[in-house]
XYZ file of C-alpha atoms in Angstrom:
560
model
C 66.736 -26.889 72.410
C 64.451 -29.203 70.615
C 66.168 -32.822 70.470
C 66.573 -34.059 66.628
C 63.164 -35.926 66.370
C 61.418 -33.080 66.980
C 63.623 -31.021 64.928
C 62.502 -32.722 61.897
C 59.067 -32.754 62.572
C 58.881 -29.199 62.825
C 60.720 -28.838 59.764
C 58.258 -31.057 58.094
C 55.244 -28.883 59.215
C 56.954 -26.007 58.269
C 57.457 -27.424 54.697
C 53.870 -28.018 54.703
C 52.648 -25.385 55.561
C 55.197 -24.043 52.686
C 53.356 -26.225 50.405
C 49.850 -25.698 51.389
C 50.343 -21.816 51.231
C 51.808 -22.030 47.741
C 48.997 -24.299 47.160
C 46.482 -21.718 48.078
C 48.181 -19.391 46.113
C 48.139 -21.062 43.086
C 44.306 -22.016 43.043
C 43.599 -18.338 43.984
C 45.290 -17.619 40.794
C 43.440 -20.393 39.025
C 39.915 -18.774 40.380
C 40.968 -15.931 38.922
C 41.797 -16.551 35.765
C 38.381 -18.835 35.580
C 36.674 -15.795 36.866
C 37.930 -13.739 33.914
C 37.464 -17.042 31.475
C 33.814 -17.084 32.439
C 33.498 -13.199 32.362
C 34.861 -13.504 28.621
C 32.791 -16.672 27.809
C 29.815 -14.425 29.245
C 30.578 -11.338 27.048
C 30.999 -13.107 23.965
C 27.992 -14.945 24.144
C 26.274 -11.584 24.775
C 27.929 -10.371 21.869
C 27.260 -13.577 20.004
C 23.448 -12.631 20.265
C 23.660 -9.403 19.727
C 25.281 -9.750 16.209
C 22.627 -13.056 15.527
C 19.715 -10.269 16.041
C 21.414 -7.982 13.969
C 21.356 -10.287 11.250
C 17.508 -10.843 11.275
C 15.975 -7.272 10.812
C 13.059 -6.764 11.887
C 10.184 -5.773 9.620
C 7.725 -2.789 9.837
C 4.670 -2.708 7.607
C 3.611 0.370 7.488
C -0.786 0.583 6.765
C -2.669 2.315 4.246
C -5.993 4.024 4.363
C -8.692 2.153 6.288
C -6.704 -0.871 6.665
C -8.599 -1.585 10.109
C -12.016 0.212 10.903
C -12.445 3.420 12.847
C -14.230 3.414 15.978
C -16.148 5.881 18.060
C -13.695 6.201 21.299
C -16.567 6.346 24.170
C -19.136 3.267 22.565
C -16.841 1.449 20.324
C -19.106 1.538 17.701
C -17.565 1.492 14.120
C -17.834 4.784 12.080
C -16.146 3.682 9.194
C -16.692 2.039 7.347
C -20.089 2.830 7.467
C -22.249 0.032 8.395
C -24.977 -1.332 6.484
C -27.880 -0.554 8.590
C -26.551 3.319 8.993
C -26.089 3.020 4.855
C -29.681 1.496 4.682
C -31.195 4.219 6.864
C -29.457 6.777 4.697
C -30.985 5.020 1.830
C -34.107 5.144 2.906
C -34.101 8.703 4.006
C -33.181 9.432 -0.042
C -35.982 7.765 -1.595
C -38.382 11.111 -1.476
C -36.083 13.227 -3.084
C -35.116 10.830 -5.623
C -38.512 10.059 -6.590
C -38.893 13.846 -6.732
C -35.674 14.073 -8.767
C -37.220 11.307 -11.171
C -41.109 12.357 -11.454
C -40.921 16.098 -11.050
C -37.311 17.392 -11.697
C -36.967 18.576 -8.279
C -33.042 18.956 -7.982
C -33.006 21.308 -5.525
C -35.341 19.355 -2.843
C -32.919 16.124 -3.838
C -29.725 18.366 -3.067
C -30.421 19.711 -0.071
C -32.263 16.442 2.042
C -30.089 13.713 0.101
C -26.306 15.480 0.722
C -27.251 16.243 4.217
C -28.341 13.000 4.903
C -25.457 11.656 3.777
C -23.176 13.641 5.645
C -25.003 13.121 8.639
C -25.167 9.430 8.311
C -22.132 8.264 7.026
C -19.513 10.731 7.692
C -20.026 13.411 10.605
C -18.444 11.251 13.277
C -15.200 10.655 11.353
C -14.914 14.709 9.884
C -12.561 16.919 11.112
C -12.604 20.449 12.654
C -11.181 23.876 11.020
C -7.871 22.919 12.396
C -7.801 19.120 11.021
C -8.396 17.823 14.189
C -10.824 14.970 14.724
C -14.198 16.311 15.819
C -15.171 12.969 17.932
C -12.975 10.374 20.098
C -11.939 8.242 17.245
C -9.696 5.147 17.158
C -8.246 3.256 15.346
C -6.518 -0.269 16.304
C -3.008 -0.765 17.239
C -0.445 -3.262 17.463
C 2.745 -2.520 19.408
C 3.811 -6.681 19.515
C 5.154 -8.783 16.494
C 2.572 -10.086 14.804
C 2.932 -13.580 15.814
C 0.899 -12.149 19.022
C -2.333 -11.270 16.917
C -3.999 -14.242 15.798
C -6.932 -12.054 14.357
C -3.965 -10.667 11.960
C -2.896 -14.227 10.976
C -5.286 -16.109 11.056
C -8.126 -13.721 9.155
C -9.595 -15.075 5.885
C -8.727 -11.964 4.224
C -5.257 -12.728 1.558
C -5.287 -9.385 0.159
C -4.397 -5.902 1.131
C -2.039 -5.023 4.140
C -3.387 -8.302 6.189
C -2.224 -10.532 2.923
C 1.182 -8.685 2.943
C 1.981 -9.531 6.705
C 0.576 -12.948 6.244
C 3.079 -13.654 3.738
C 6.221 -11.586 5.401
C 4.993 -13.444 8.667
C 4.955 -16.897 7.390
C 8.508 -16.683 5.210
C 10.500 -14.663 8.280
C 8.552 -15.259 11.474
C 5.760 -13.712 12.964
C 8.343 -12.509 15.954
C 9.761 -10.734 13.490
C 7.591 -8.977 11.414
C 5.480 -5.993 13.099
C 2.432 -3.914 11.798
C 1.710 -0.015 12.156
C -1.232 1.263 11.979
C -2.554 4.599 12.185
C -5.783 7.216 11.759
C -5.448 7.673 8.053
C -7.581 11.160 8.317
C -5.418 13.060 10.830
C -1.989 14.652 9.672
C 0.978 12.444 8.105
C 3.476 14.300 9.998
C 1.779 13.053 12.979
C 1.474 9.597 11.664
C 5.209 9.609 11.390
C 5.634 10.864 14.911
C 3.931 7.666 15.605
C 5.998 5.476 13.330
C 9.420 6.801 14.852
C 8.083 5.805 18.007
C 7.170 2.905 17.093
C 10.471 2.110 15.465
C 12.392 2.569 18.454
C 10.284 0.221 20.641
C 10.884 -2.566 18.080
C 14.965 -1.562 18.254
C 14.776 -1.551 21.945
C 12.346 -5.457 22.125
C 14.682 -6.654 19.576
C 18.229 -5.083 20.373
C 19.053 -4.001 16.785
C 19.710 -0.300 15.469
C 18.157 -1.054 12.524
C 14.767 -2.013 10.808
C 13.149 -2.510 7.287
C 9.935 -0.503 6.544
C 7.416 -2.042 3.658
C 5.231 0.518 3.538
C 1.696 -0.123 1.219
C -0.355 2.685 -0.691
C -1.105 5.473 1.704
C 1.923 4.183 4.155
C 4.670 5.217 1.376
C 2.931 9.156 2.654
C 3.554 8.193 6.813
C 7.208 6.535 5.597
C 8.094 9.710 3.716
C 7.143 11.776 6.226
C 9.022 9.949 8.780
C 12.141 10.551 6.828
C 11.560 14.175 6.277
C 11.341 14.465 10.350
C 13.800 11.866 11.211
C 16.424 10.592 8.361
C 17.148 7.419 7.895
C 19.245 5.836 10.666
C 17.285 3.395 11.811
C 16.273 2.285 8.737
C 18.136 -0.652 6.691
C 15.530 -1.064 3.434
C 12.329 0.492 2.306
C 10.084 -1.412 -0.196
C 6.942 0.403 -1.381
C 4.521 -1.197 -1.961
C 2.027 0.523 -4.385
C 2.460 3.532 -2.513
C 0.481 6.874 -2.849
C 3.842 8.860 -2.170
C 3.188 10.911 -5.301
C -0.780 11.598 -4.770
C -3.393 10.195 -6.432
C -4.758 12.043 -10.204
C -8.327 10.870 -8.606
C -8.116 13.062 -5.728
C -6.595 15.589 -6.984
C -9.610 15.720 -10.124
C -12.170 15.515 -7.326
C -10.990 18.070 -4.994
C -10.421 20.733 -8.129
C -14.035 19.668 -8.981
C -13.420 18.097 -12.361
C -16.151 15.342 -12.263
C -17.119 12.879 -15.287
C -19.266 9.707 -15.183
C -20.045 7.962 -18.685
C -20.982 4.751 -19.112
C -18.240 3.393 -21.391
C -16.088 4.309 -18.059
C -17.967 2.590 -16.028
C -18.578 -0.342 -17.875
C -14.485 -0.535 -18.635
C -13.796 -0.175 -15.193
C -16.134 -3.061 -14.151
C -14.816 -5.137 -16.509
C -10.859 -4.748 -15.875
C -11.759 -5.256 -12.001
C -13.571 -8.677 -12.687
C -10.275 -10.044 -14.897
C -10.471 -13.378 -14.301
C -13.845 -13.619 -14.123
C -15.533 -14.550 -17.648
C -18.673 -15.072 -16.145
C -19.099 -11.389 -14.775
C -16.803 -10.189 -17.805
C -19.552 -11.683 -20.467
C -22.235 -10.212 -18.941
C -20.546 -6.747 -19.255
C -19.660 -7.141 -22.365
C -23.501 -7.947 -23.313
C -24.375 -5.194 -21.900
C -22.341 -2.751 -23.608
C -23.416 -4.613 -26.333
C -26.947 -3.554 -26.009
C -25.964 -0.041 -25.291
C -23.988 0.442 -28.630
C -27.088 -1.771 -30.409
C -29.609 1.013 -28.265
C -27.667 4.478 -29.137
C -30.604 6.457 -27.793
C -30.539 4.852 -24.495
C -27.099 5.440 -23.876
C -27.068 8.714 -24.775
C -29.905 9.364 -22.420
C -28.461 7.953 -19.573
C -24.777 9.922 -20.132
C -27.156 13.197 -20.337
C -29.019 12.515 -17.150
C -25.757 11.854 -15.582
C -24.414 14.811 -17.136
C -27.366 16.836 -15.814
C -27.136 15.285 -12.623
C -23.420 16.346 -11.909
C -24.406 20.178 -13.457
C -27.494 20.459 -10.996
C -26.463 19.010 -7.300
C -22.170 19.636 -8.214
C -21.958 22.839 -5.995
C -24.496 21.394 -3.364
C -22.404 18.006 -3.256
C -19.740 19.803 -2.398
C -20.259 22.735 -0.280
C -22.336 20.089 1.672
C -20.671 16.610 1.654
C -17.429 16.720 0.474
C -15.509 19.965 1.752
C -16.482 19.024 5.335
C -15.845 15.383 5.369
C -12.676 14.406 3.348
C -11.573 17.861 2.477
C -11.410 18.509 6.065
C -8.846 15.783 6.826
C -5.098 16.533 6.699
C -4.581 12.872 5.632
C -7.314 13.239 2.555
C -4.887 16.768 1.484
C -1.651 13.988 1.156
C -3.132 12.518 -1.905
C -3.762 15.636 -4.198
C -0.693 15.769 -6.533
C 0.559 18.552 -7.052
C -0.434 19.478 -10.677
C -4.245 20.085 -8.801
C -2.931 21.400 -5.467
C -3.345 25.080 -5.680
C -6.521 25.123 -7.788
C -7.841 22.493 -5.066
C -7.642 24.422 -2.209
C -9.361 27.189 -4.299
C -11.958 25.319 -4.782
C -12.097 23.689 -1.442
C -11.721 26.770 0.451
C -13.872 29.022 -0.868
C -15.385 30.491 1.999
C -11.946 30.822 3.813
C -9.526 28.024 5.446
C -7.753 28.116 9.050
C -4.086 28.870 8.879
C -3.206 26.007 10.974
C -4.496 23.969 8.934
C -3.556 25.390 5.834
C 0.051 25.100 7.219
C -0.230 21.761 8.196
C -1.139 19.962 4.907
C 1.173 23.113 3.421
C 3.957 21.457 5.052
C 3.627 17.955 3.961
C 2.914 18.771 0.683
C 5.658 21.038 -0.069
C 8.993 19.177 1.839
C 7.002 15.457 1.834
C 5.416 14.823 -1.456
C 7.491 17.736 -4.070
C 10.324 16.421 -1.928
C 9.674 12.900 -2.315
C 12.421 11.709 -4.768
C 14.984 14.005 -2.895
C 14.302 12.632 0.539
C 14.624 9.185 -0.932
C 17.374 10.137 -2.934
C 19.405 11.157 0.318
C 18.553 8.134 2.056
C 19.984 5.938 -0.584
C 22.911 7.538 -0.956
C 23.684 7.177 3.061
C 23.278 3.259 2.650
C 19.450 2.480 2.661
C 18.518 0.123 0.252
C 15.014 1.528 -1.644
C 13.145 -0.355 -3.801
C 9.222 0.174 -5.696
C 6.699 -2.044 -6.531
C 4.142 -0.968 -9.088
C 1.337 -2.103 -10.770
C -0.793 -1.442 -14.044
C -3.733 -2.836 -16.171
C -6.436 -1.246 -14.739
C -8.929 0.973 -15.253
C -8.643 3.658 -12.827
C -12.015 5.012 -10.282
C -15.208 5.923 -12.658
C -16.101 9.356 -12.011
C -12.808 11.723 -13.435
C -11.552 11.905 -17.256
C -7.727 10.534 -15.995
C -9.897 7.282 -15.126
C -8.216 5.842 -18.101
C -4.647 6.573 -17.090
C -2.810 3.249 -16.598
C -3.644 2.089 -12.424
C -3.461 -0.516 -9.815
C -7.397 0.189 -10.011
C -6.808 3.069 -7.600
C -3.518 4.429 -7.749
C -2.255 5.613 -11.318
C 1.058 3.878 -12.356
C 3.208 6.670 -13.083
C 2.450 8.035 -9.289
C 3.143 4.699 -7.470
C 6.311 4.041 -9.598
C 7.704 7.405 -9.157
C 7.603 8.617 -12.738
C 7.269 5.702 -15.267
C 5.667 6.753 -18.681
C 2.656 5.019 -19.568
C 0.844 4.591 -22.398
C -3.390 4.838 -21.113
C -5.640 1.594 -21.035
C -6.249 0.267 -24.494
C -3.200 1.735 -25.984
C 0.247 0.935 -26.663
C 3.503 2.586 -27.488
C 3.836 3.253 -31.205
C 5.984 0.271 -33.167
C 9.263 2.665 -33.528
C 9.750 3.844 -29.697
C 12.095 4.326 -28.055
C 12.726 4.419 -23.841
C 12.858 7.747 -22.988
C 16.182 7.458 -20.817
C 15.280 11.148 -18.562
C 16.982 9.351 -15.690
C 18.422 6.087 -17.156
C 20.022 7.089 -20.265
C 22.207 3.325 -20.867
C 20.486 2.681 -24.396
C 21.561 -1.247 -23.476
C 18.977 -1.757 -20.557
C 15.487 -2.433 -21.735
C 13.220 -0.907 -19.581
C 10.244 -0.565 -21.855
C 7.622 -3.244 -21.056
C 7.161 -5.671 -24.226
C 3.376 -5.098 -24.086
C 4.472 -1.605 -24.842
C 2.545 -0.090 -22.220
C 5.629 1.033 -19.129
C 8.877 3.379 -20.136
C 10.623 2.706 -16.529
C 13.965 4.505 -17.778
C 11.562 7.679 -16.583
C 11.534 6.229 -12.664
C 13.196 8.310 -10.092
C 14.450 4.405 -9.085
C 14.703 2.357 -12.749
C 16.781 -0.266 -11.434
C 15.082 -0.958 -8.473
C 11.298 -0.338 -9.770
C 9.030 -3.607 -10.312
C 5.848 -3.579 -12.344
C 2.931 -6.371 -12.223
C 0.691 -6.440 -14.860
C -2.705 -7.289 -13.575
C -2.683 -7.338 -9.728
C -4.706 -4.702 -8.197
C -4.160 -2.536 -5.460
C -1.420 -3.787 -2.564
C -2.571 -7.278 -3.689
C 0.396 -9.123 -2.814
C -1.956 -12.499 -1.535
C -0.467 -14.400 0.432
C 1.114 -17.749 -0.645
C 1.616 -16.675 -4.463
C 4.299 -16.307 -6.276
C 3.842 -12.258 -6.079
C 4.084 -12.655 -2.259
C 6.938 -14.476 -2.630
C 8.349 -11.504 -5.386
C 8.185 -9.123 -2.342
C 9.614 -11.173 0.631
C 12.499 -11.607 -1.804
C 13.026 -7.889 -1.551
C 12.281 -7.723 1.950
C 14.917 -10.568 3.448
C 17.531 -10.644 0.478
C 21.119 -9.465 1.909
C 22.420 -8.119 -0.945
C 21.347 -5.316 -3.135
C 19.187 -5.999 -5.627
C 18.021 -4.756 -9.220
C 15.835 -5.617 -12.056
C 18.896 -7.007 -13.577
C 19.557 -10.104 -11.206
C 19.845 -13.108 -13.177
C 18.252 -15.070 -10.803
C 15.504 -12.941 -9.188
C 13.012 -11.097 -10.974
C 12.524 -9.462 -14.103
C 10.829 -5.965 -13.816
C 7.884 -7.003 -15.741
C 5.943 -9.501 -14.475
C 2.075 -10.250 -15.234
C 0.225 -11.802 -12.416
C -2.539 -14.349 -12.195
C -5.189 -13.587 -9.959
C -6.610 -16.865 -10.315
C -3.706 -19.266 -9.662
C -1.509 -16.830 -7.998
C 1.340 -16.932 -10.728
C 3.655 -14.795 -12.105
C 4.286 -14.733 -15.575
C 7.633 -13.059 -17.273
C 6.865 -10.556 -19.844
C 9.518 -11.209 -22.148
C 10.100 -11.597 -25.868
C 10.690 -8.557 -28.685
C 7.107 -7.982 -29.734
C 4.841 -5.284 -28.729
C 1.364 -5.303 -28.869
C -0.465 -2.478 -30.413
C -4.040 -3.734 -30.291
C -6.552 -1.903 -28.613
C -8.600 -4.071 -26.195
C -7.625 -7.063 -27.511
C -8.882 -8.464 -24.179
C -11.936 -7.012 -24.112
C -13.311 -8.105 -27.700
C -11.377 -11.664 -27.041
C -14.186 -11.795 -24.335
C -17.083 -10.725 -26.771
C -16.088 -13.237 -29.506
C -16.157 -15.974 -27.234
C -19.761 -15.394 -25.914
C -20.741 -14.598 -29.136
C -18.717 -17.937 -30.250
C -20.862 -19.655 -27.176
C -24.186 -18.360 -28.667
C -23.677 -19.375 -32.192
C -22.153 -23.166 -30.935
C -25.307 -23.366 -28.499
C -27.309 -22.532 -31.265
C -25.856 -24.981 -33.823
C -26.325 -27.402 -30.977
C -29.912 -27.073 -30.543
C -30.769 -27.258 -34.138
C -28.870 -30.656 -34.712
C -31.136 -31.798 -31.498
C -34.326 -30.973 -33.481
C -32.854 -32.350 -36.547
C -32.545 -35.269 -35.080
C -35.865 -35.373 -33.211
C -37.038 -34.875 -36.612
C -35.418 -38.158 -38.260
């Protein structure tokens, strides 16, 4: 038996170890509950992230046609565009037969060395086989990074096309957040798109979002289409076209149903509405037309040599330049509306076609482009936001009769907008009309333009469809106000339409000079014809009859 002493110092150990054990038991239970605190701290930070990427889509411009050059695969030599020593040897190659053409009305000789040259020259490495395959190893760059890892993108002098639209998404939203897709413009859309889906879901995967926003610009709106025809619209949170060739172009189609025109009062209106802005270049035009209408004889005899030019070397042009270079693309077949497409391919194909590739630019054509406005349709209705940029002013390309349909300078208005009515360059609406309300029939929303040149109640999209007087093809420059127009549309949260009191109105007329946009607004329309162009014409004539009073006060004076 232990004596008491002892007795109480066992009893005292035994209480601590009492103690220490409940001790250890309460801070295992306090490491565990910090272990699950720290696992739930962990997982909502995680999630935390997650929902901050969410909130910052990223951006997808999609490219148009020759937005980078093609090079040959094996020597990385550019093919297109063509270079100016392969243009200058093909020039000099041409000289013979023209002076043949000129001296001895040798059409034939000029036909077959000029066309062949050409061909040869310029655009045998970038044709295309009987199956629309590329004939050569052709690339084209690529850019699988966010843009903020291409400094050549960024930081190149160029403010205008595709390069001037990521320049200004990139600055406004972060280069790590806007990405670029680019493509071989000749070889089949539905490929392109196979592409583009790819590259979607390597930007969801880098950025750990489910979502993106494509801003695709004139031949991308074909690749973007395409991509929804093969793949819906899940992944995609907002398109915004920008002066998109979803709908063809009237130029192609005219060209590839061989319906060629050059005159000189096209030509001389089409250089003049691309130098707007310029009144040196603009005068000089203007004199010049001058003399022609002055000179009647001369200008008839240059429309009838063109005239007989296109009559003598049409058939040779074509059976030897133009069927089997761009008529032997798949890409070149996505811009032939479809108004020309059968007779096209009739013409085209007259000595036979390949079924494959028949059915290849068959397919796009007949689910992509006639299916346009339903593919877009369906995605809208399953939650993507969709809106169009157009454009109009212009004088369209020189060498078809639709050259005076309303354009971007290369893509007519009515195709870019997805169906707005225009009146053609140099004309107005008449004084009593009236929007013509095939899709929106509300009488209260005024979508006519007040220069009286757009109906937009005709768009597939007339709430969502923007029109900019005067800016010419995807020329969204970067740091102007029209830049700023589209990375509105591209980052805003909300829906939008042309009825936001505080965004922008759907006509707009841009300054090419100052980068400005100006509101059309007000109740007039103008129904002059060429008010612009005769404007010009009075002023120089206003110049020569002020430098002339000028000089004759200096003699007077001299005199006295």
């Amino acid at each position: 038996p232990l004596k008491k002493p002892e007795q109480k110092n066992l009893w005292q150990t035994m209480q601590n170890l009492r103690k220490n054990k409940k001790e250890r038991k309460h801070m295992k239970t306090f490491k565990k509950a910090l272990a699950i605190f720290l696992c739930l701290l962990t997982v909502f930070s995680l999630s935390s992230v997650a929902f901050a990427a969410e909130k910052t889509t990223p951006v997808v411009v999609v490219s148009g046609m020759a937005s980078f050059p093609l090079y040959d695969g094996e020597s990385g030599e550019q093919v297109y565009p063509p270079s100016t020593k392969g243009i200058m040897a093909v020039v000099g190659k041409s000289l013979l037969p023209f002076s043949k053409l000129l001296f001895a009305g040798d059409w034939d000789y000029f036909a077959e060395k000029t066309f062949k040259a050409v061909f040869d020259g310029l655009f045998e490495a970038i044709s295309c086989d009987k199956n629309g395959n590329s004939i050569h190893n052709i690339k084209s760059p690529s850019f699988p990074l966010s843009v903020n890892n291409y400094p050549e993108i960024l930081n190149h002098e160029n403010e205008e096309d595709e390069q001037g639209v990521v320049k200004g998404l990139a600055s406004a939203l972060g280069g790590e957040n806007v990405y670029f897709y680019n493509y071989d413009w000749r070889l089949d859309p539905l490929e392109s798109a196979e592409g583009l889906h790819d590259y979607i879901e390597n930007v969801k995967r880098e950025k750990g979002v489910q979502k993106v926003t494509l801003v695709p610009c004139s031949m991308g709106g074909v690749v973007a289409n395409s991509y929804l025809y093969k793949y819906g619209n899940e992944s995609v949170k907002k398109i915004v076209y920008c002066l998109v060739a979803s709908k063809g172009l009237d130029l192609v189609g005219e060209l590839f149903s061989k319906k060629l025109e050059i005159k000189t009062d096209t030509l001389l209106e089409r250089l003049f509405s691309f130098e707007r802005g310029e009144i040196f270049t603009q005068t000089l035009i203007s004199v010049l037309e001058t003399g022609l209408e002055i000179t009647p004889s001369v200008k008839a005899a240059v429309d009838k040599f063109v005239a007989a030019f296109l009559e003598k070397t049409n058939d040779k042009a074509y059976d030897e330049l133009l069927s089997i270079s761009f008529a032997s693309m798949p890409g070149m077949w996505s811009f032939c509306p479809d108004e020309y497409y059968e007779t096209a391919k009739k013409e085209m194909f007259k000595n036979g076609a390949e079924k494959t590739f028949v059915d290849r630019i068959d397919e796009y054509h007949y689910n992509v482009q006639k299916g346009a406005e339903k593919l877009i349709t369906k995605a809208k209705e399953s939650g993507t936001e969709i809106y169009v940029t157009a454009s109009y002013g212009y004088v369209g390309f020189p060498v078809t009769e639709k050259a005076f349909e309303q354009s971007d300078c290369l893509i007519e208005t009515k195709n870019e907008s997805f169906g707005a009515t225009c009146a053609d360059y140099g004309e107005s609406f008449s004084a009593d009309y009236k929007a013509l309300g095939t899709v929106c029939k509300d009488e209260t929303h005024t979508h006519v333009s007040t220069d009286g040149i757009v109906d937009a109640s005709t768009c597939l999209l007339p709430e969502q469809t923007w029109f900019i007087k005067y800016m010419k093809h995807v020329g969204f420059k970067n740091n102007t106000e029209a830049s700023e127009l589209l990375v509105w549309l591209v980052s805003s949260e909300t829906p939008l339409s042309v009825n936001d009191e505080n965004g922008y109105p759907q006509f707009t007329e841009f300054n090419n000079t100052t980068g400005k946009l100006k509101s059309l607004t007000g109740s007039e329309i103008k129904h002059s014809v060429l008010d612009e162009r005769f404007s010009v014409k009075a002023r120089f004539f206003e110049f020569l009859h002020n430098l002339y009073s000028l000089i004759m006060n200096l003699v007077d004076k001299i005199k006295k």
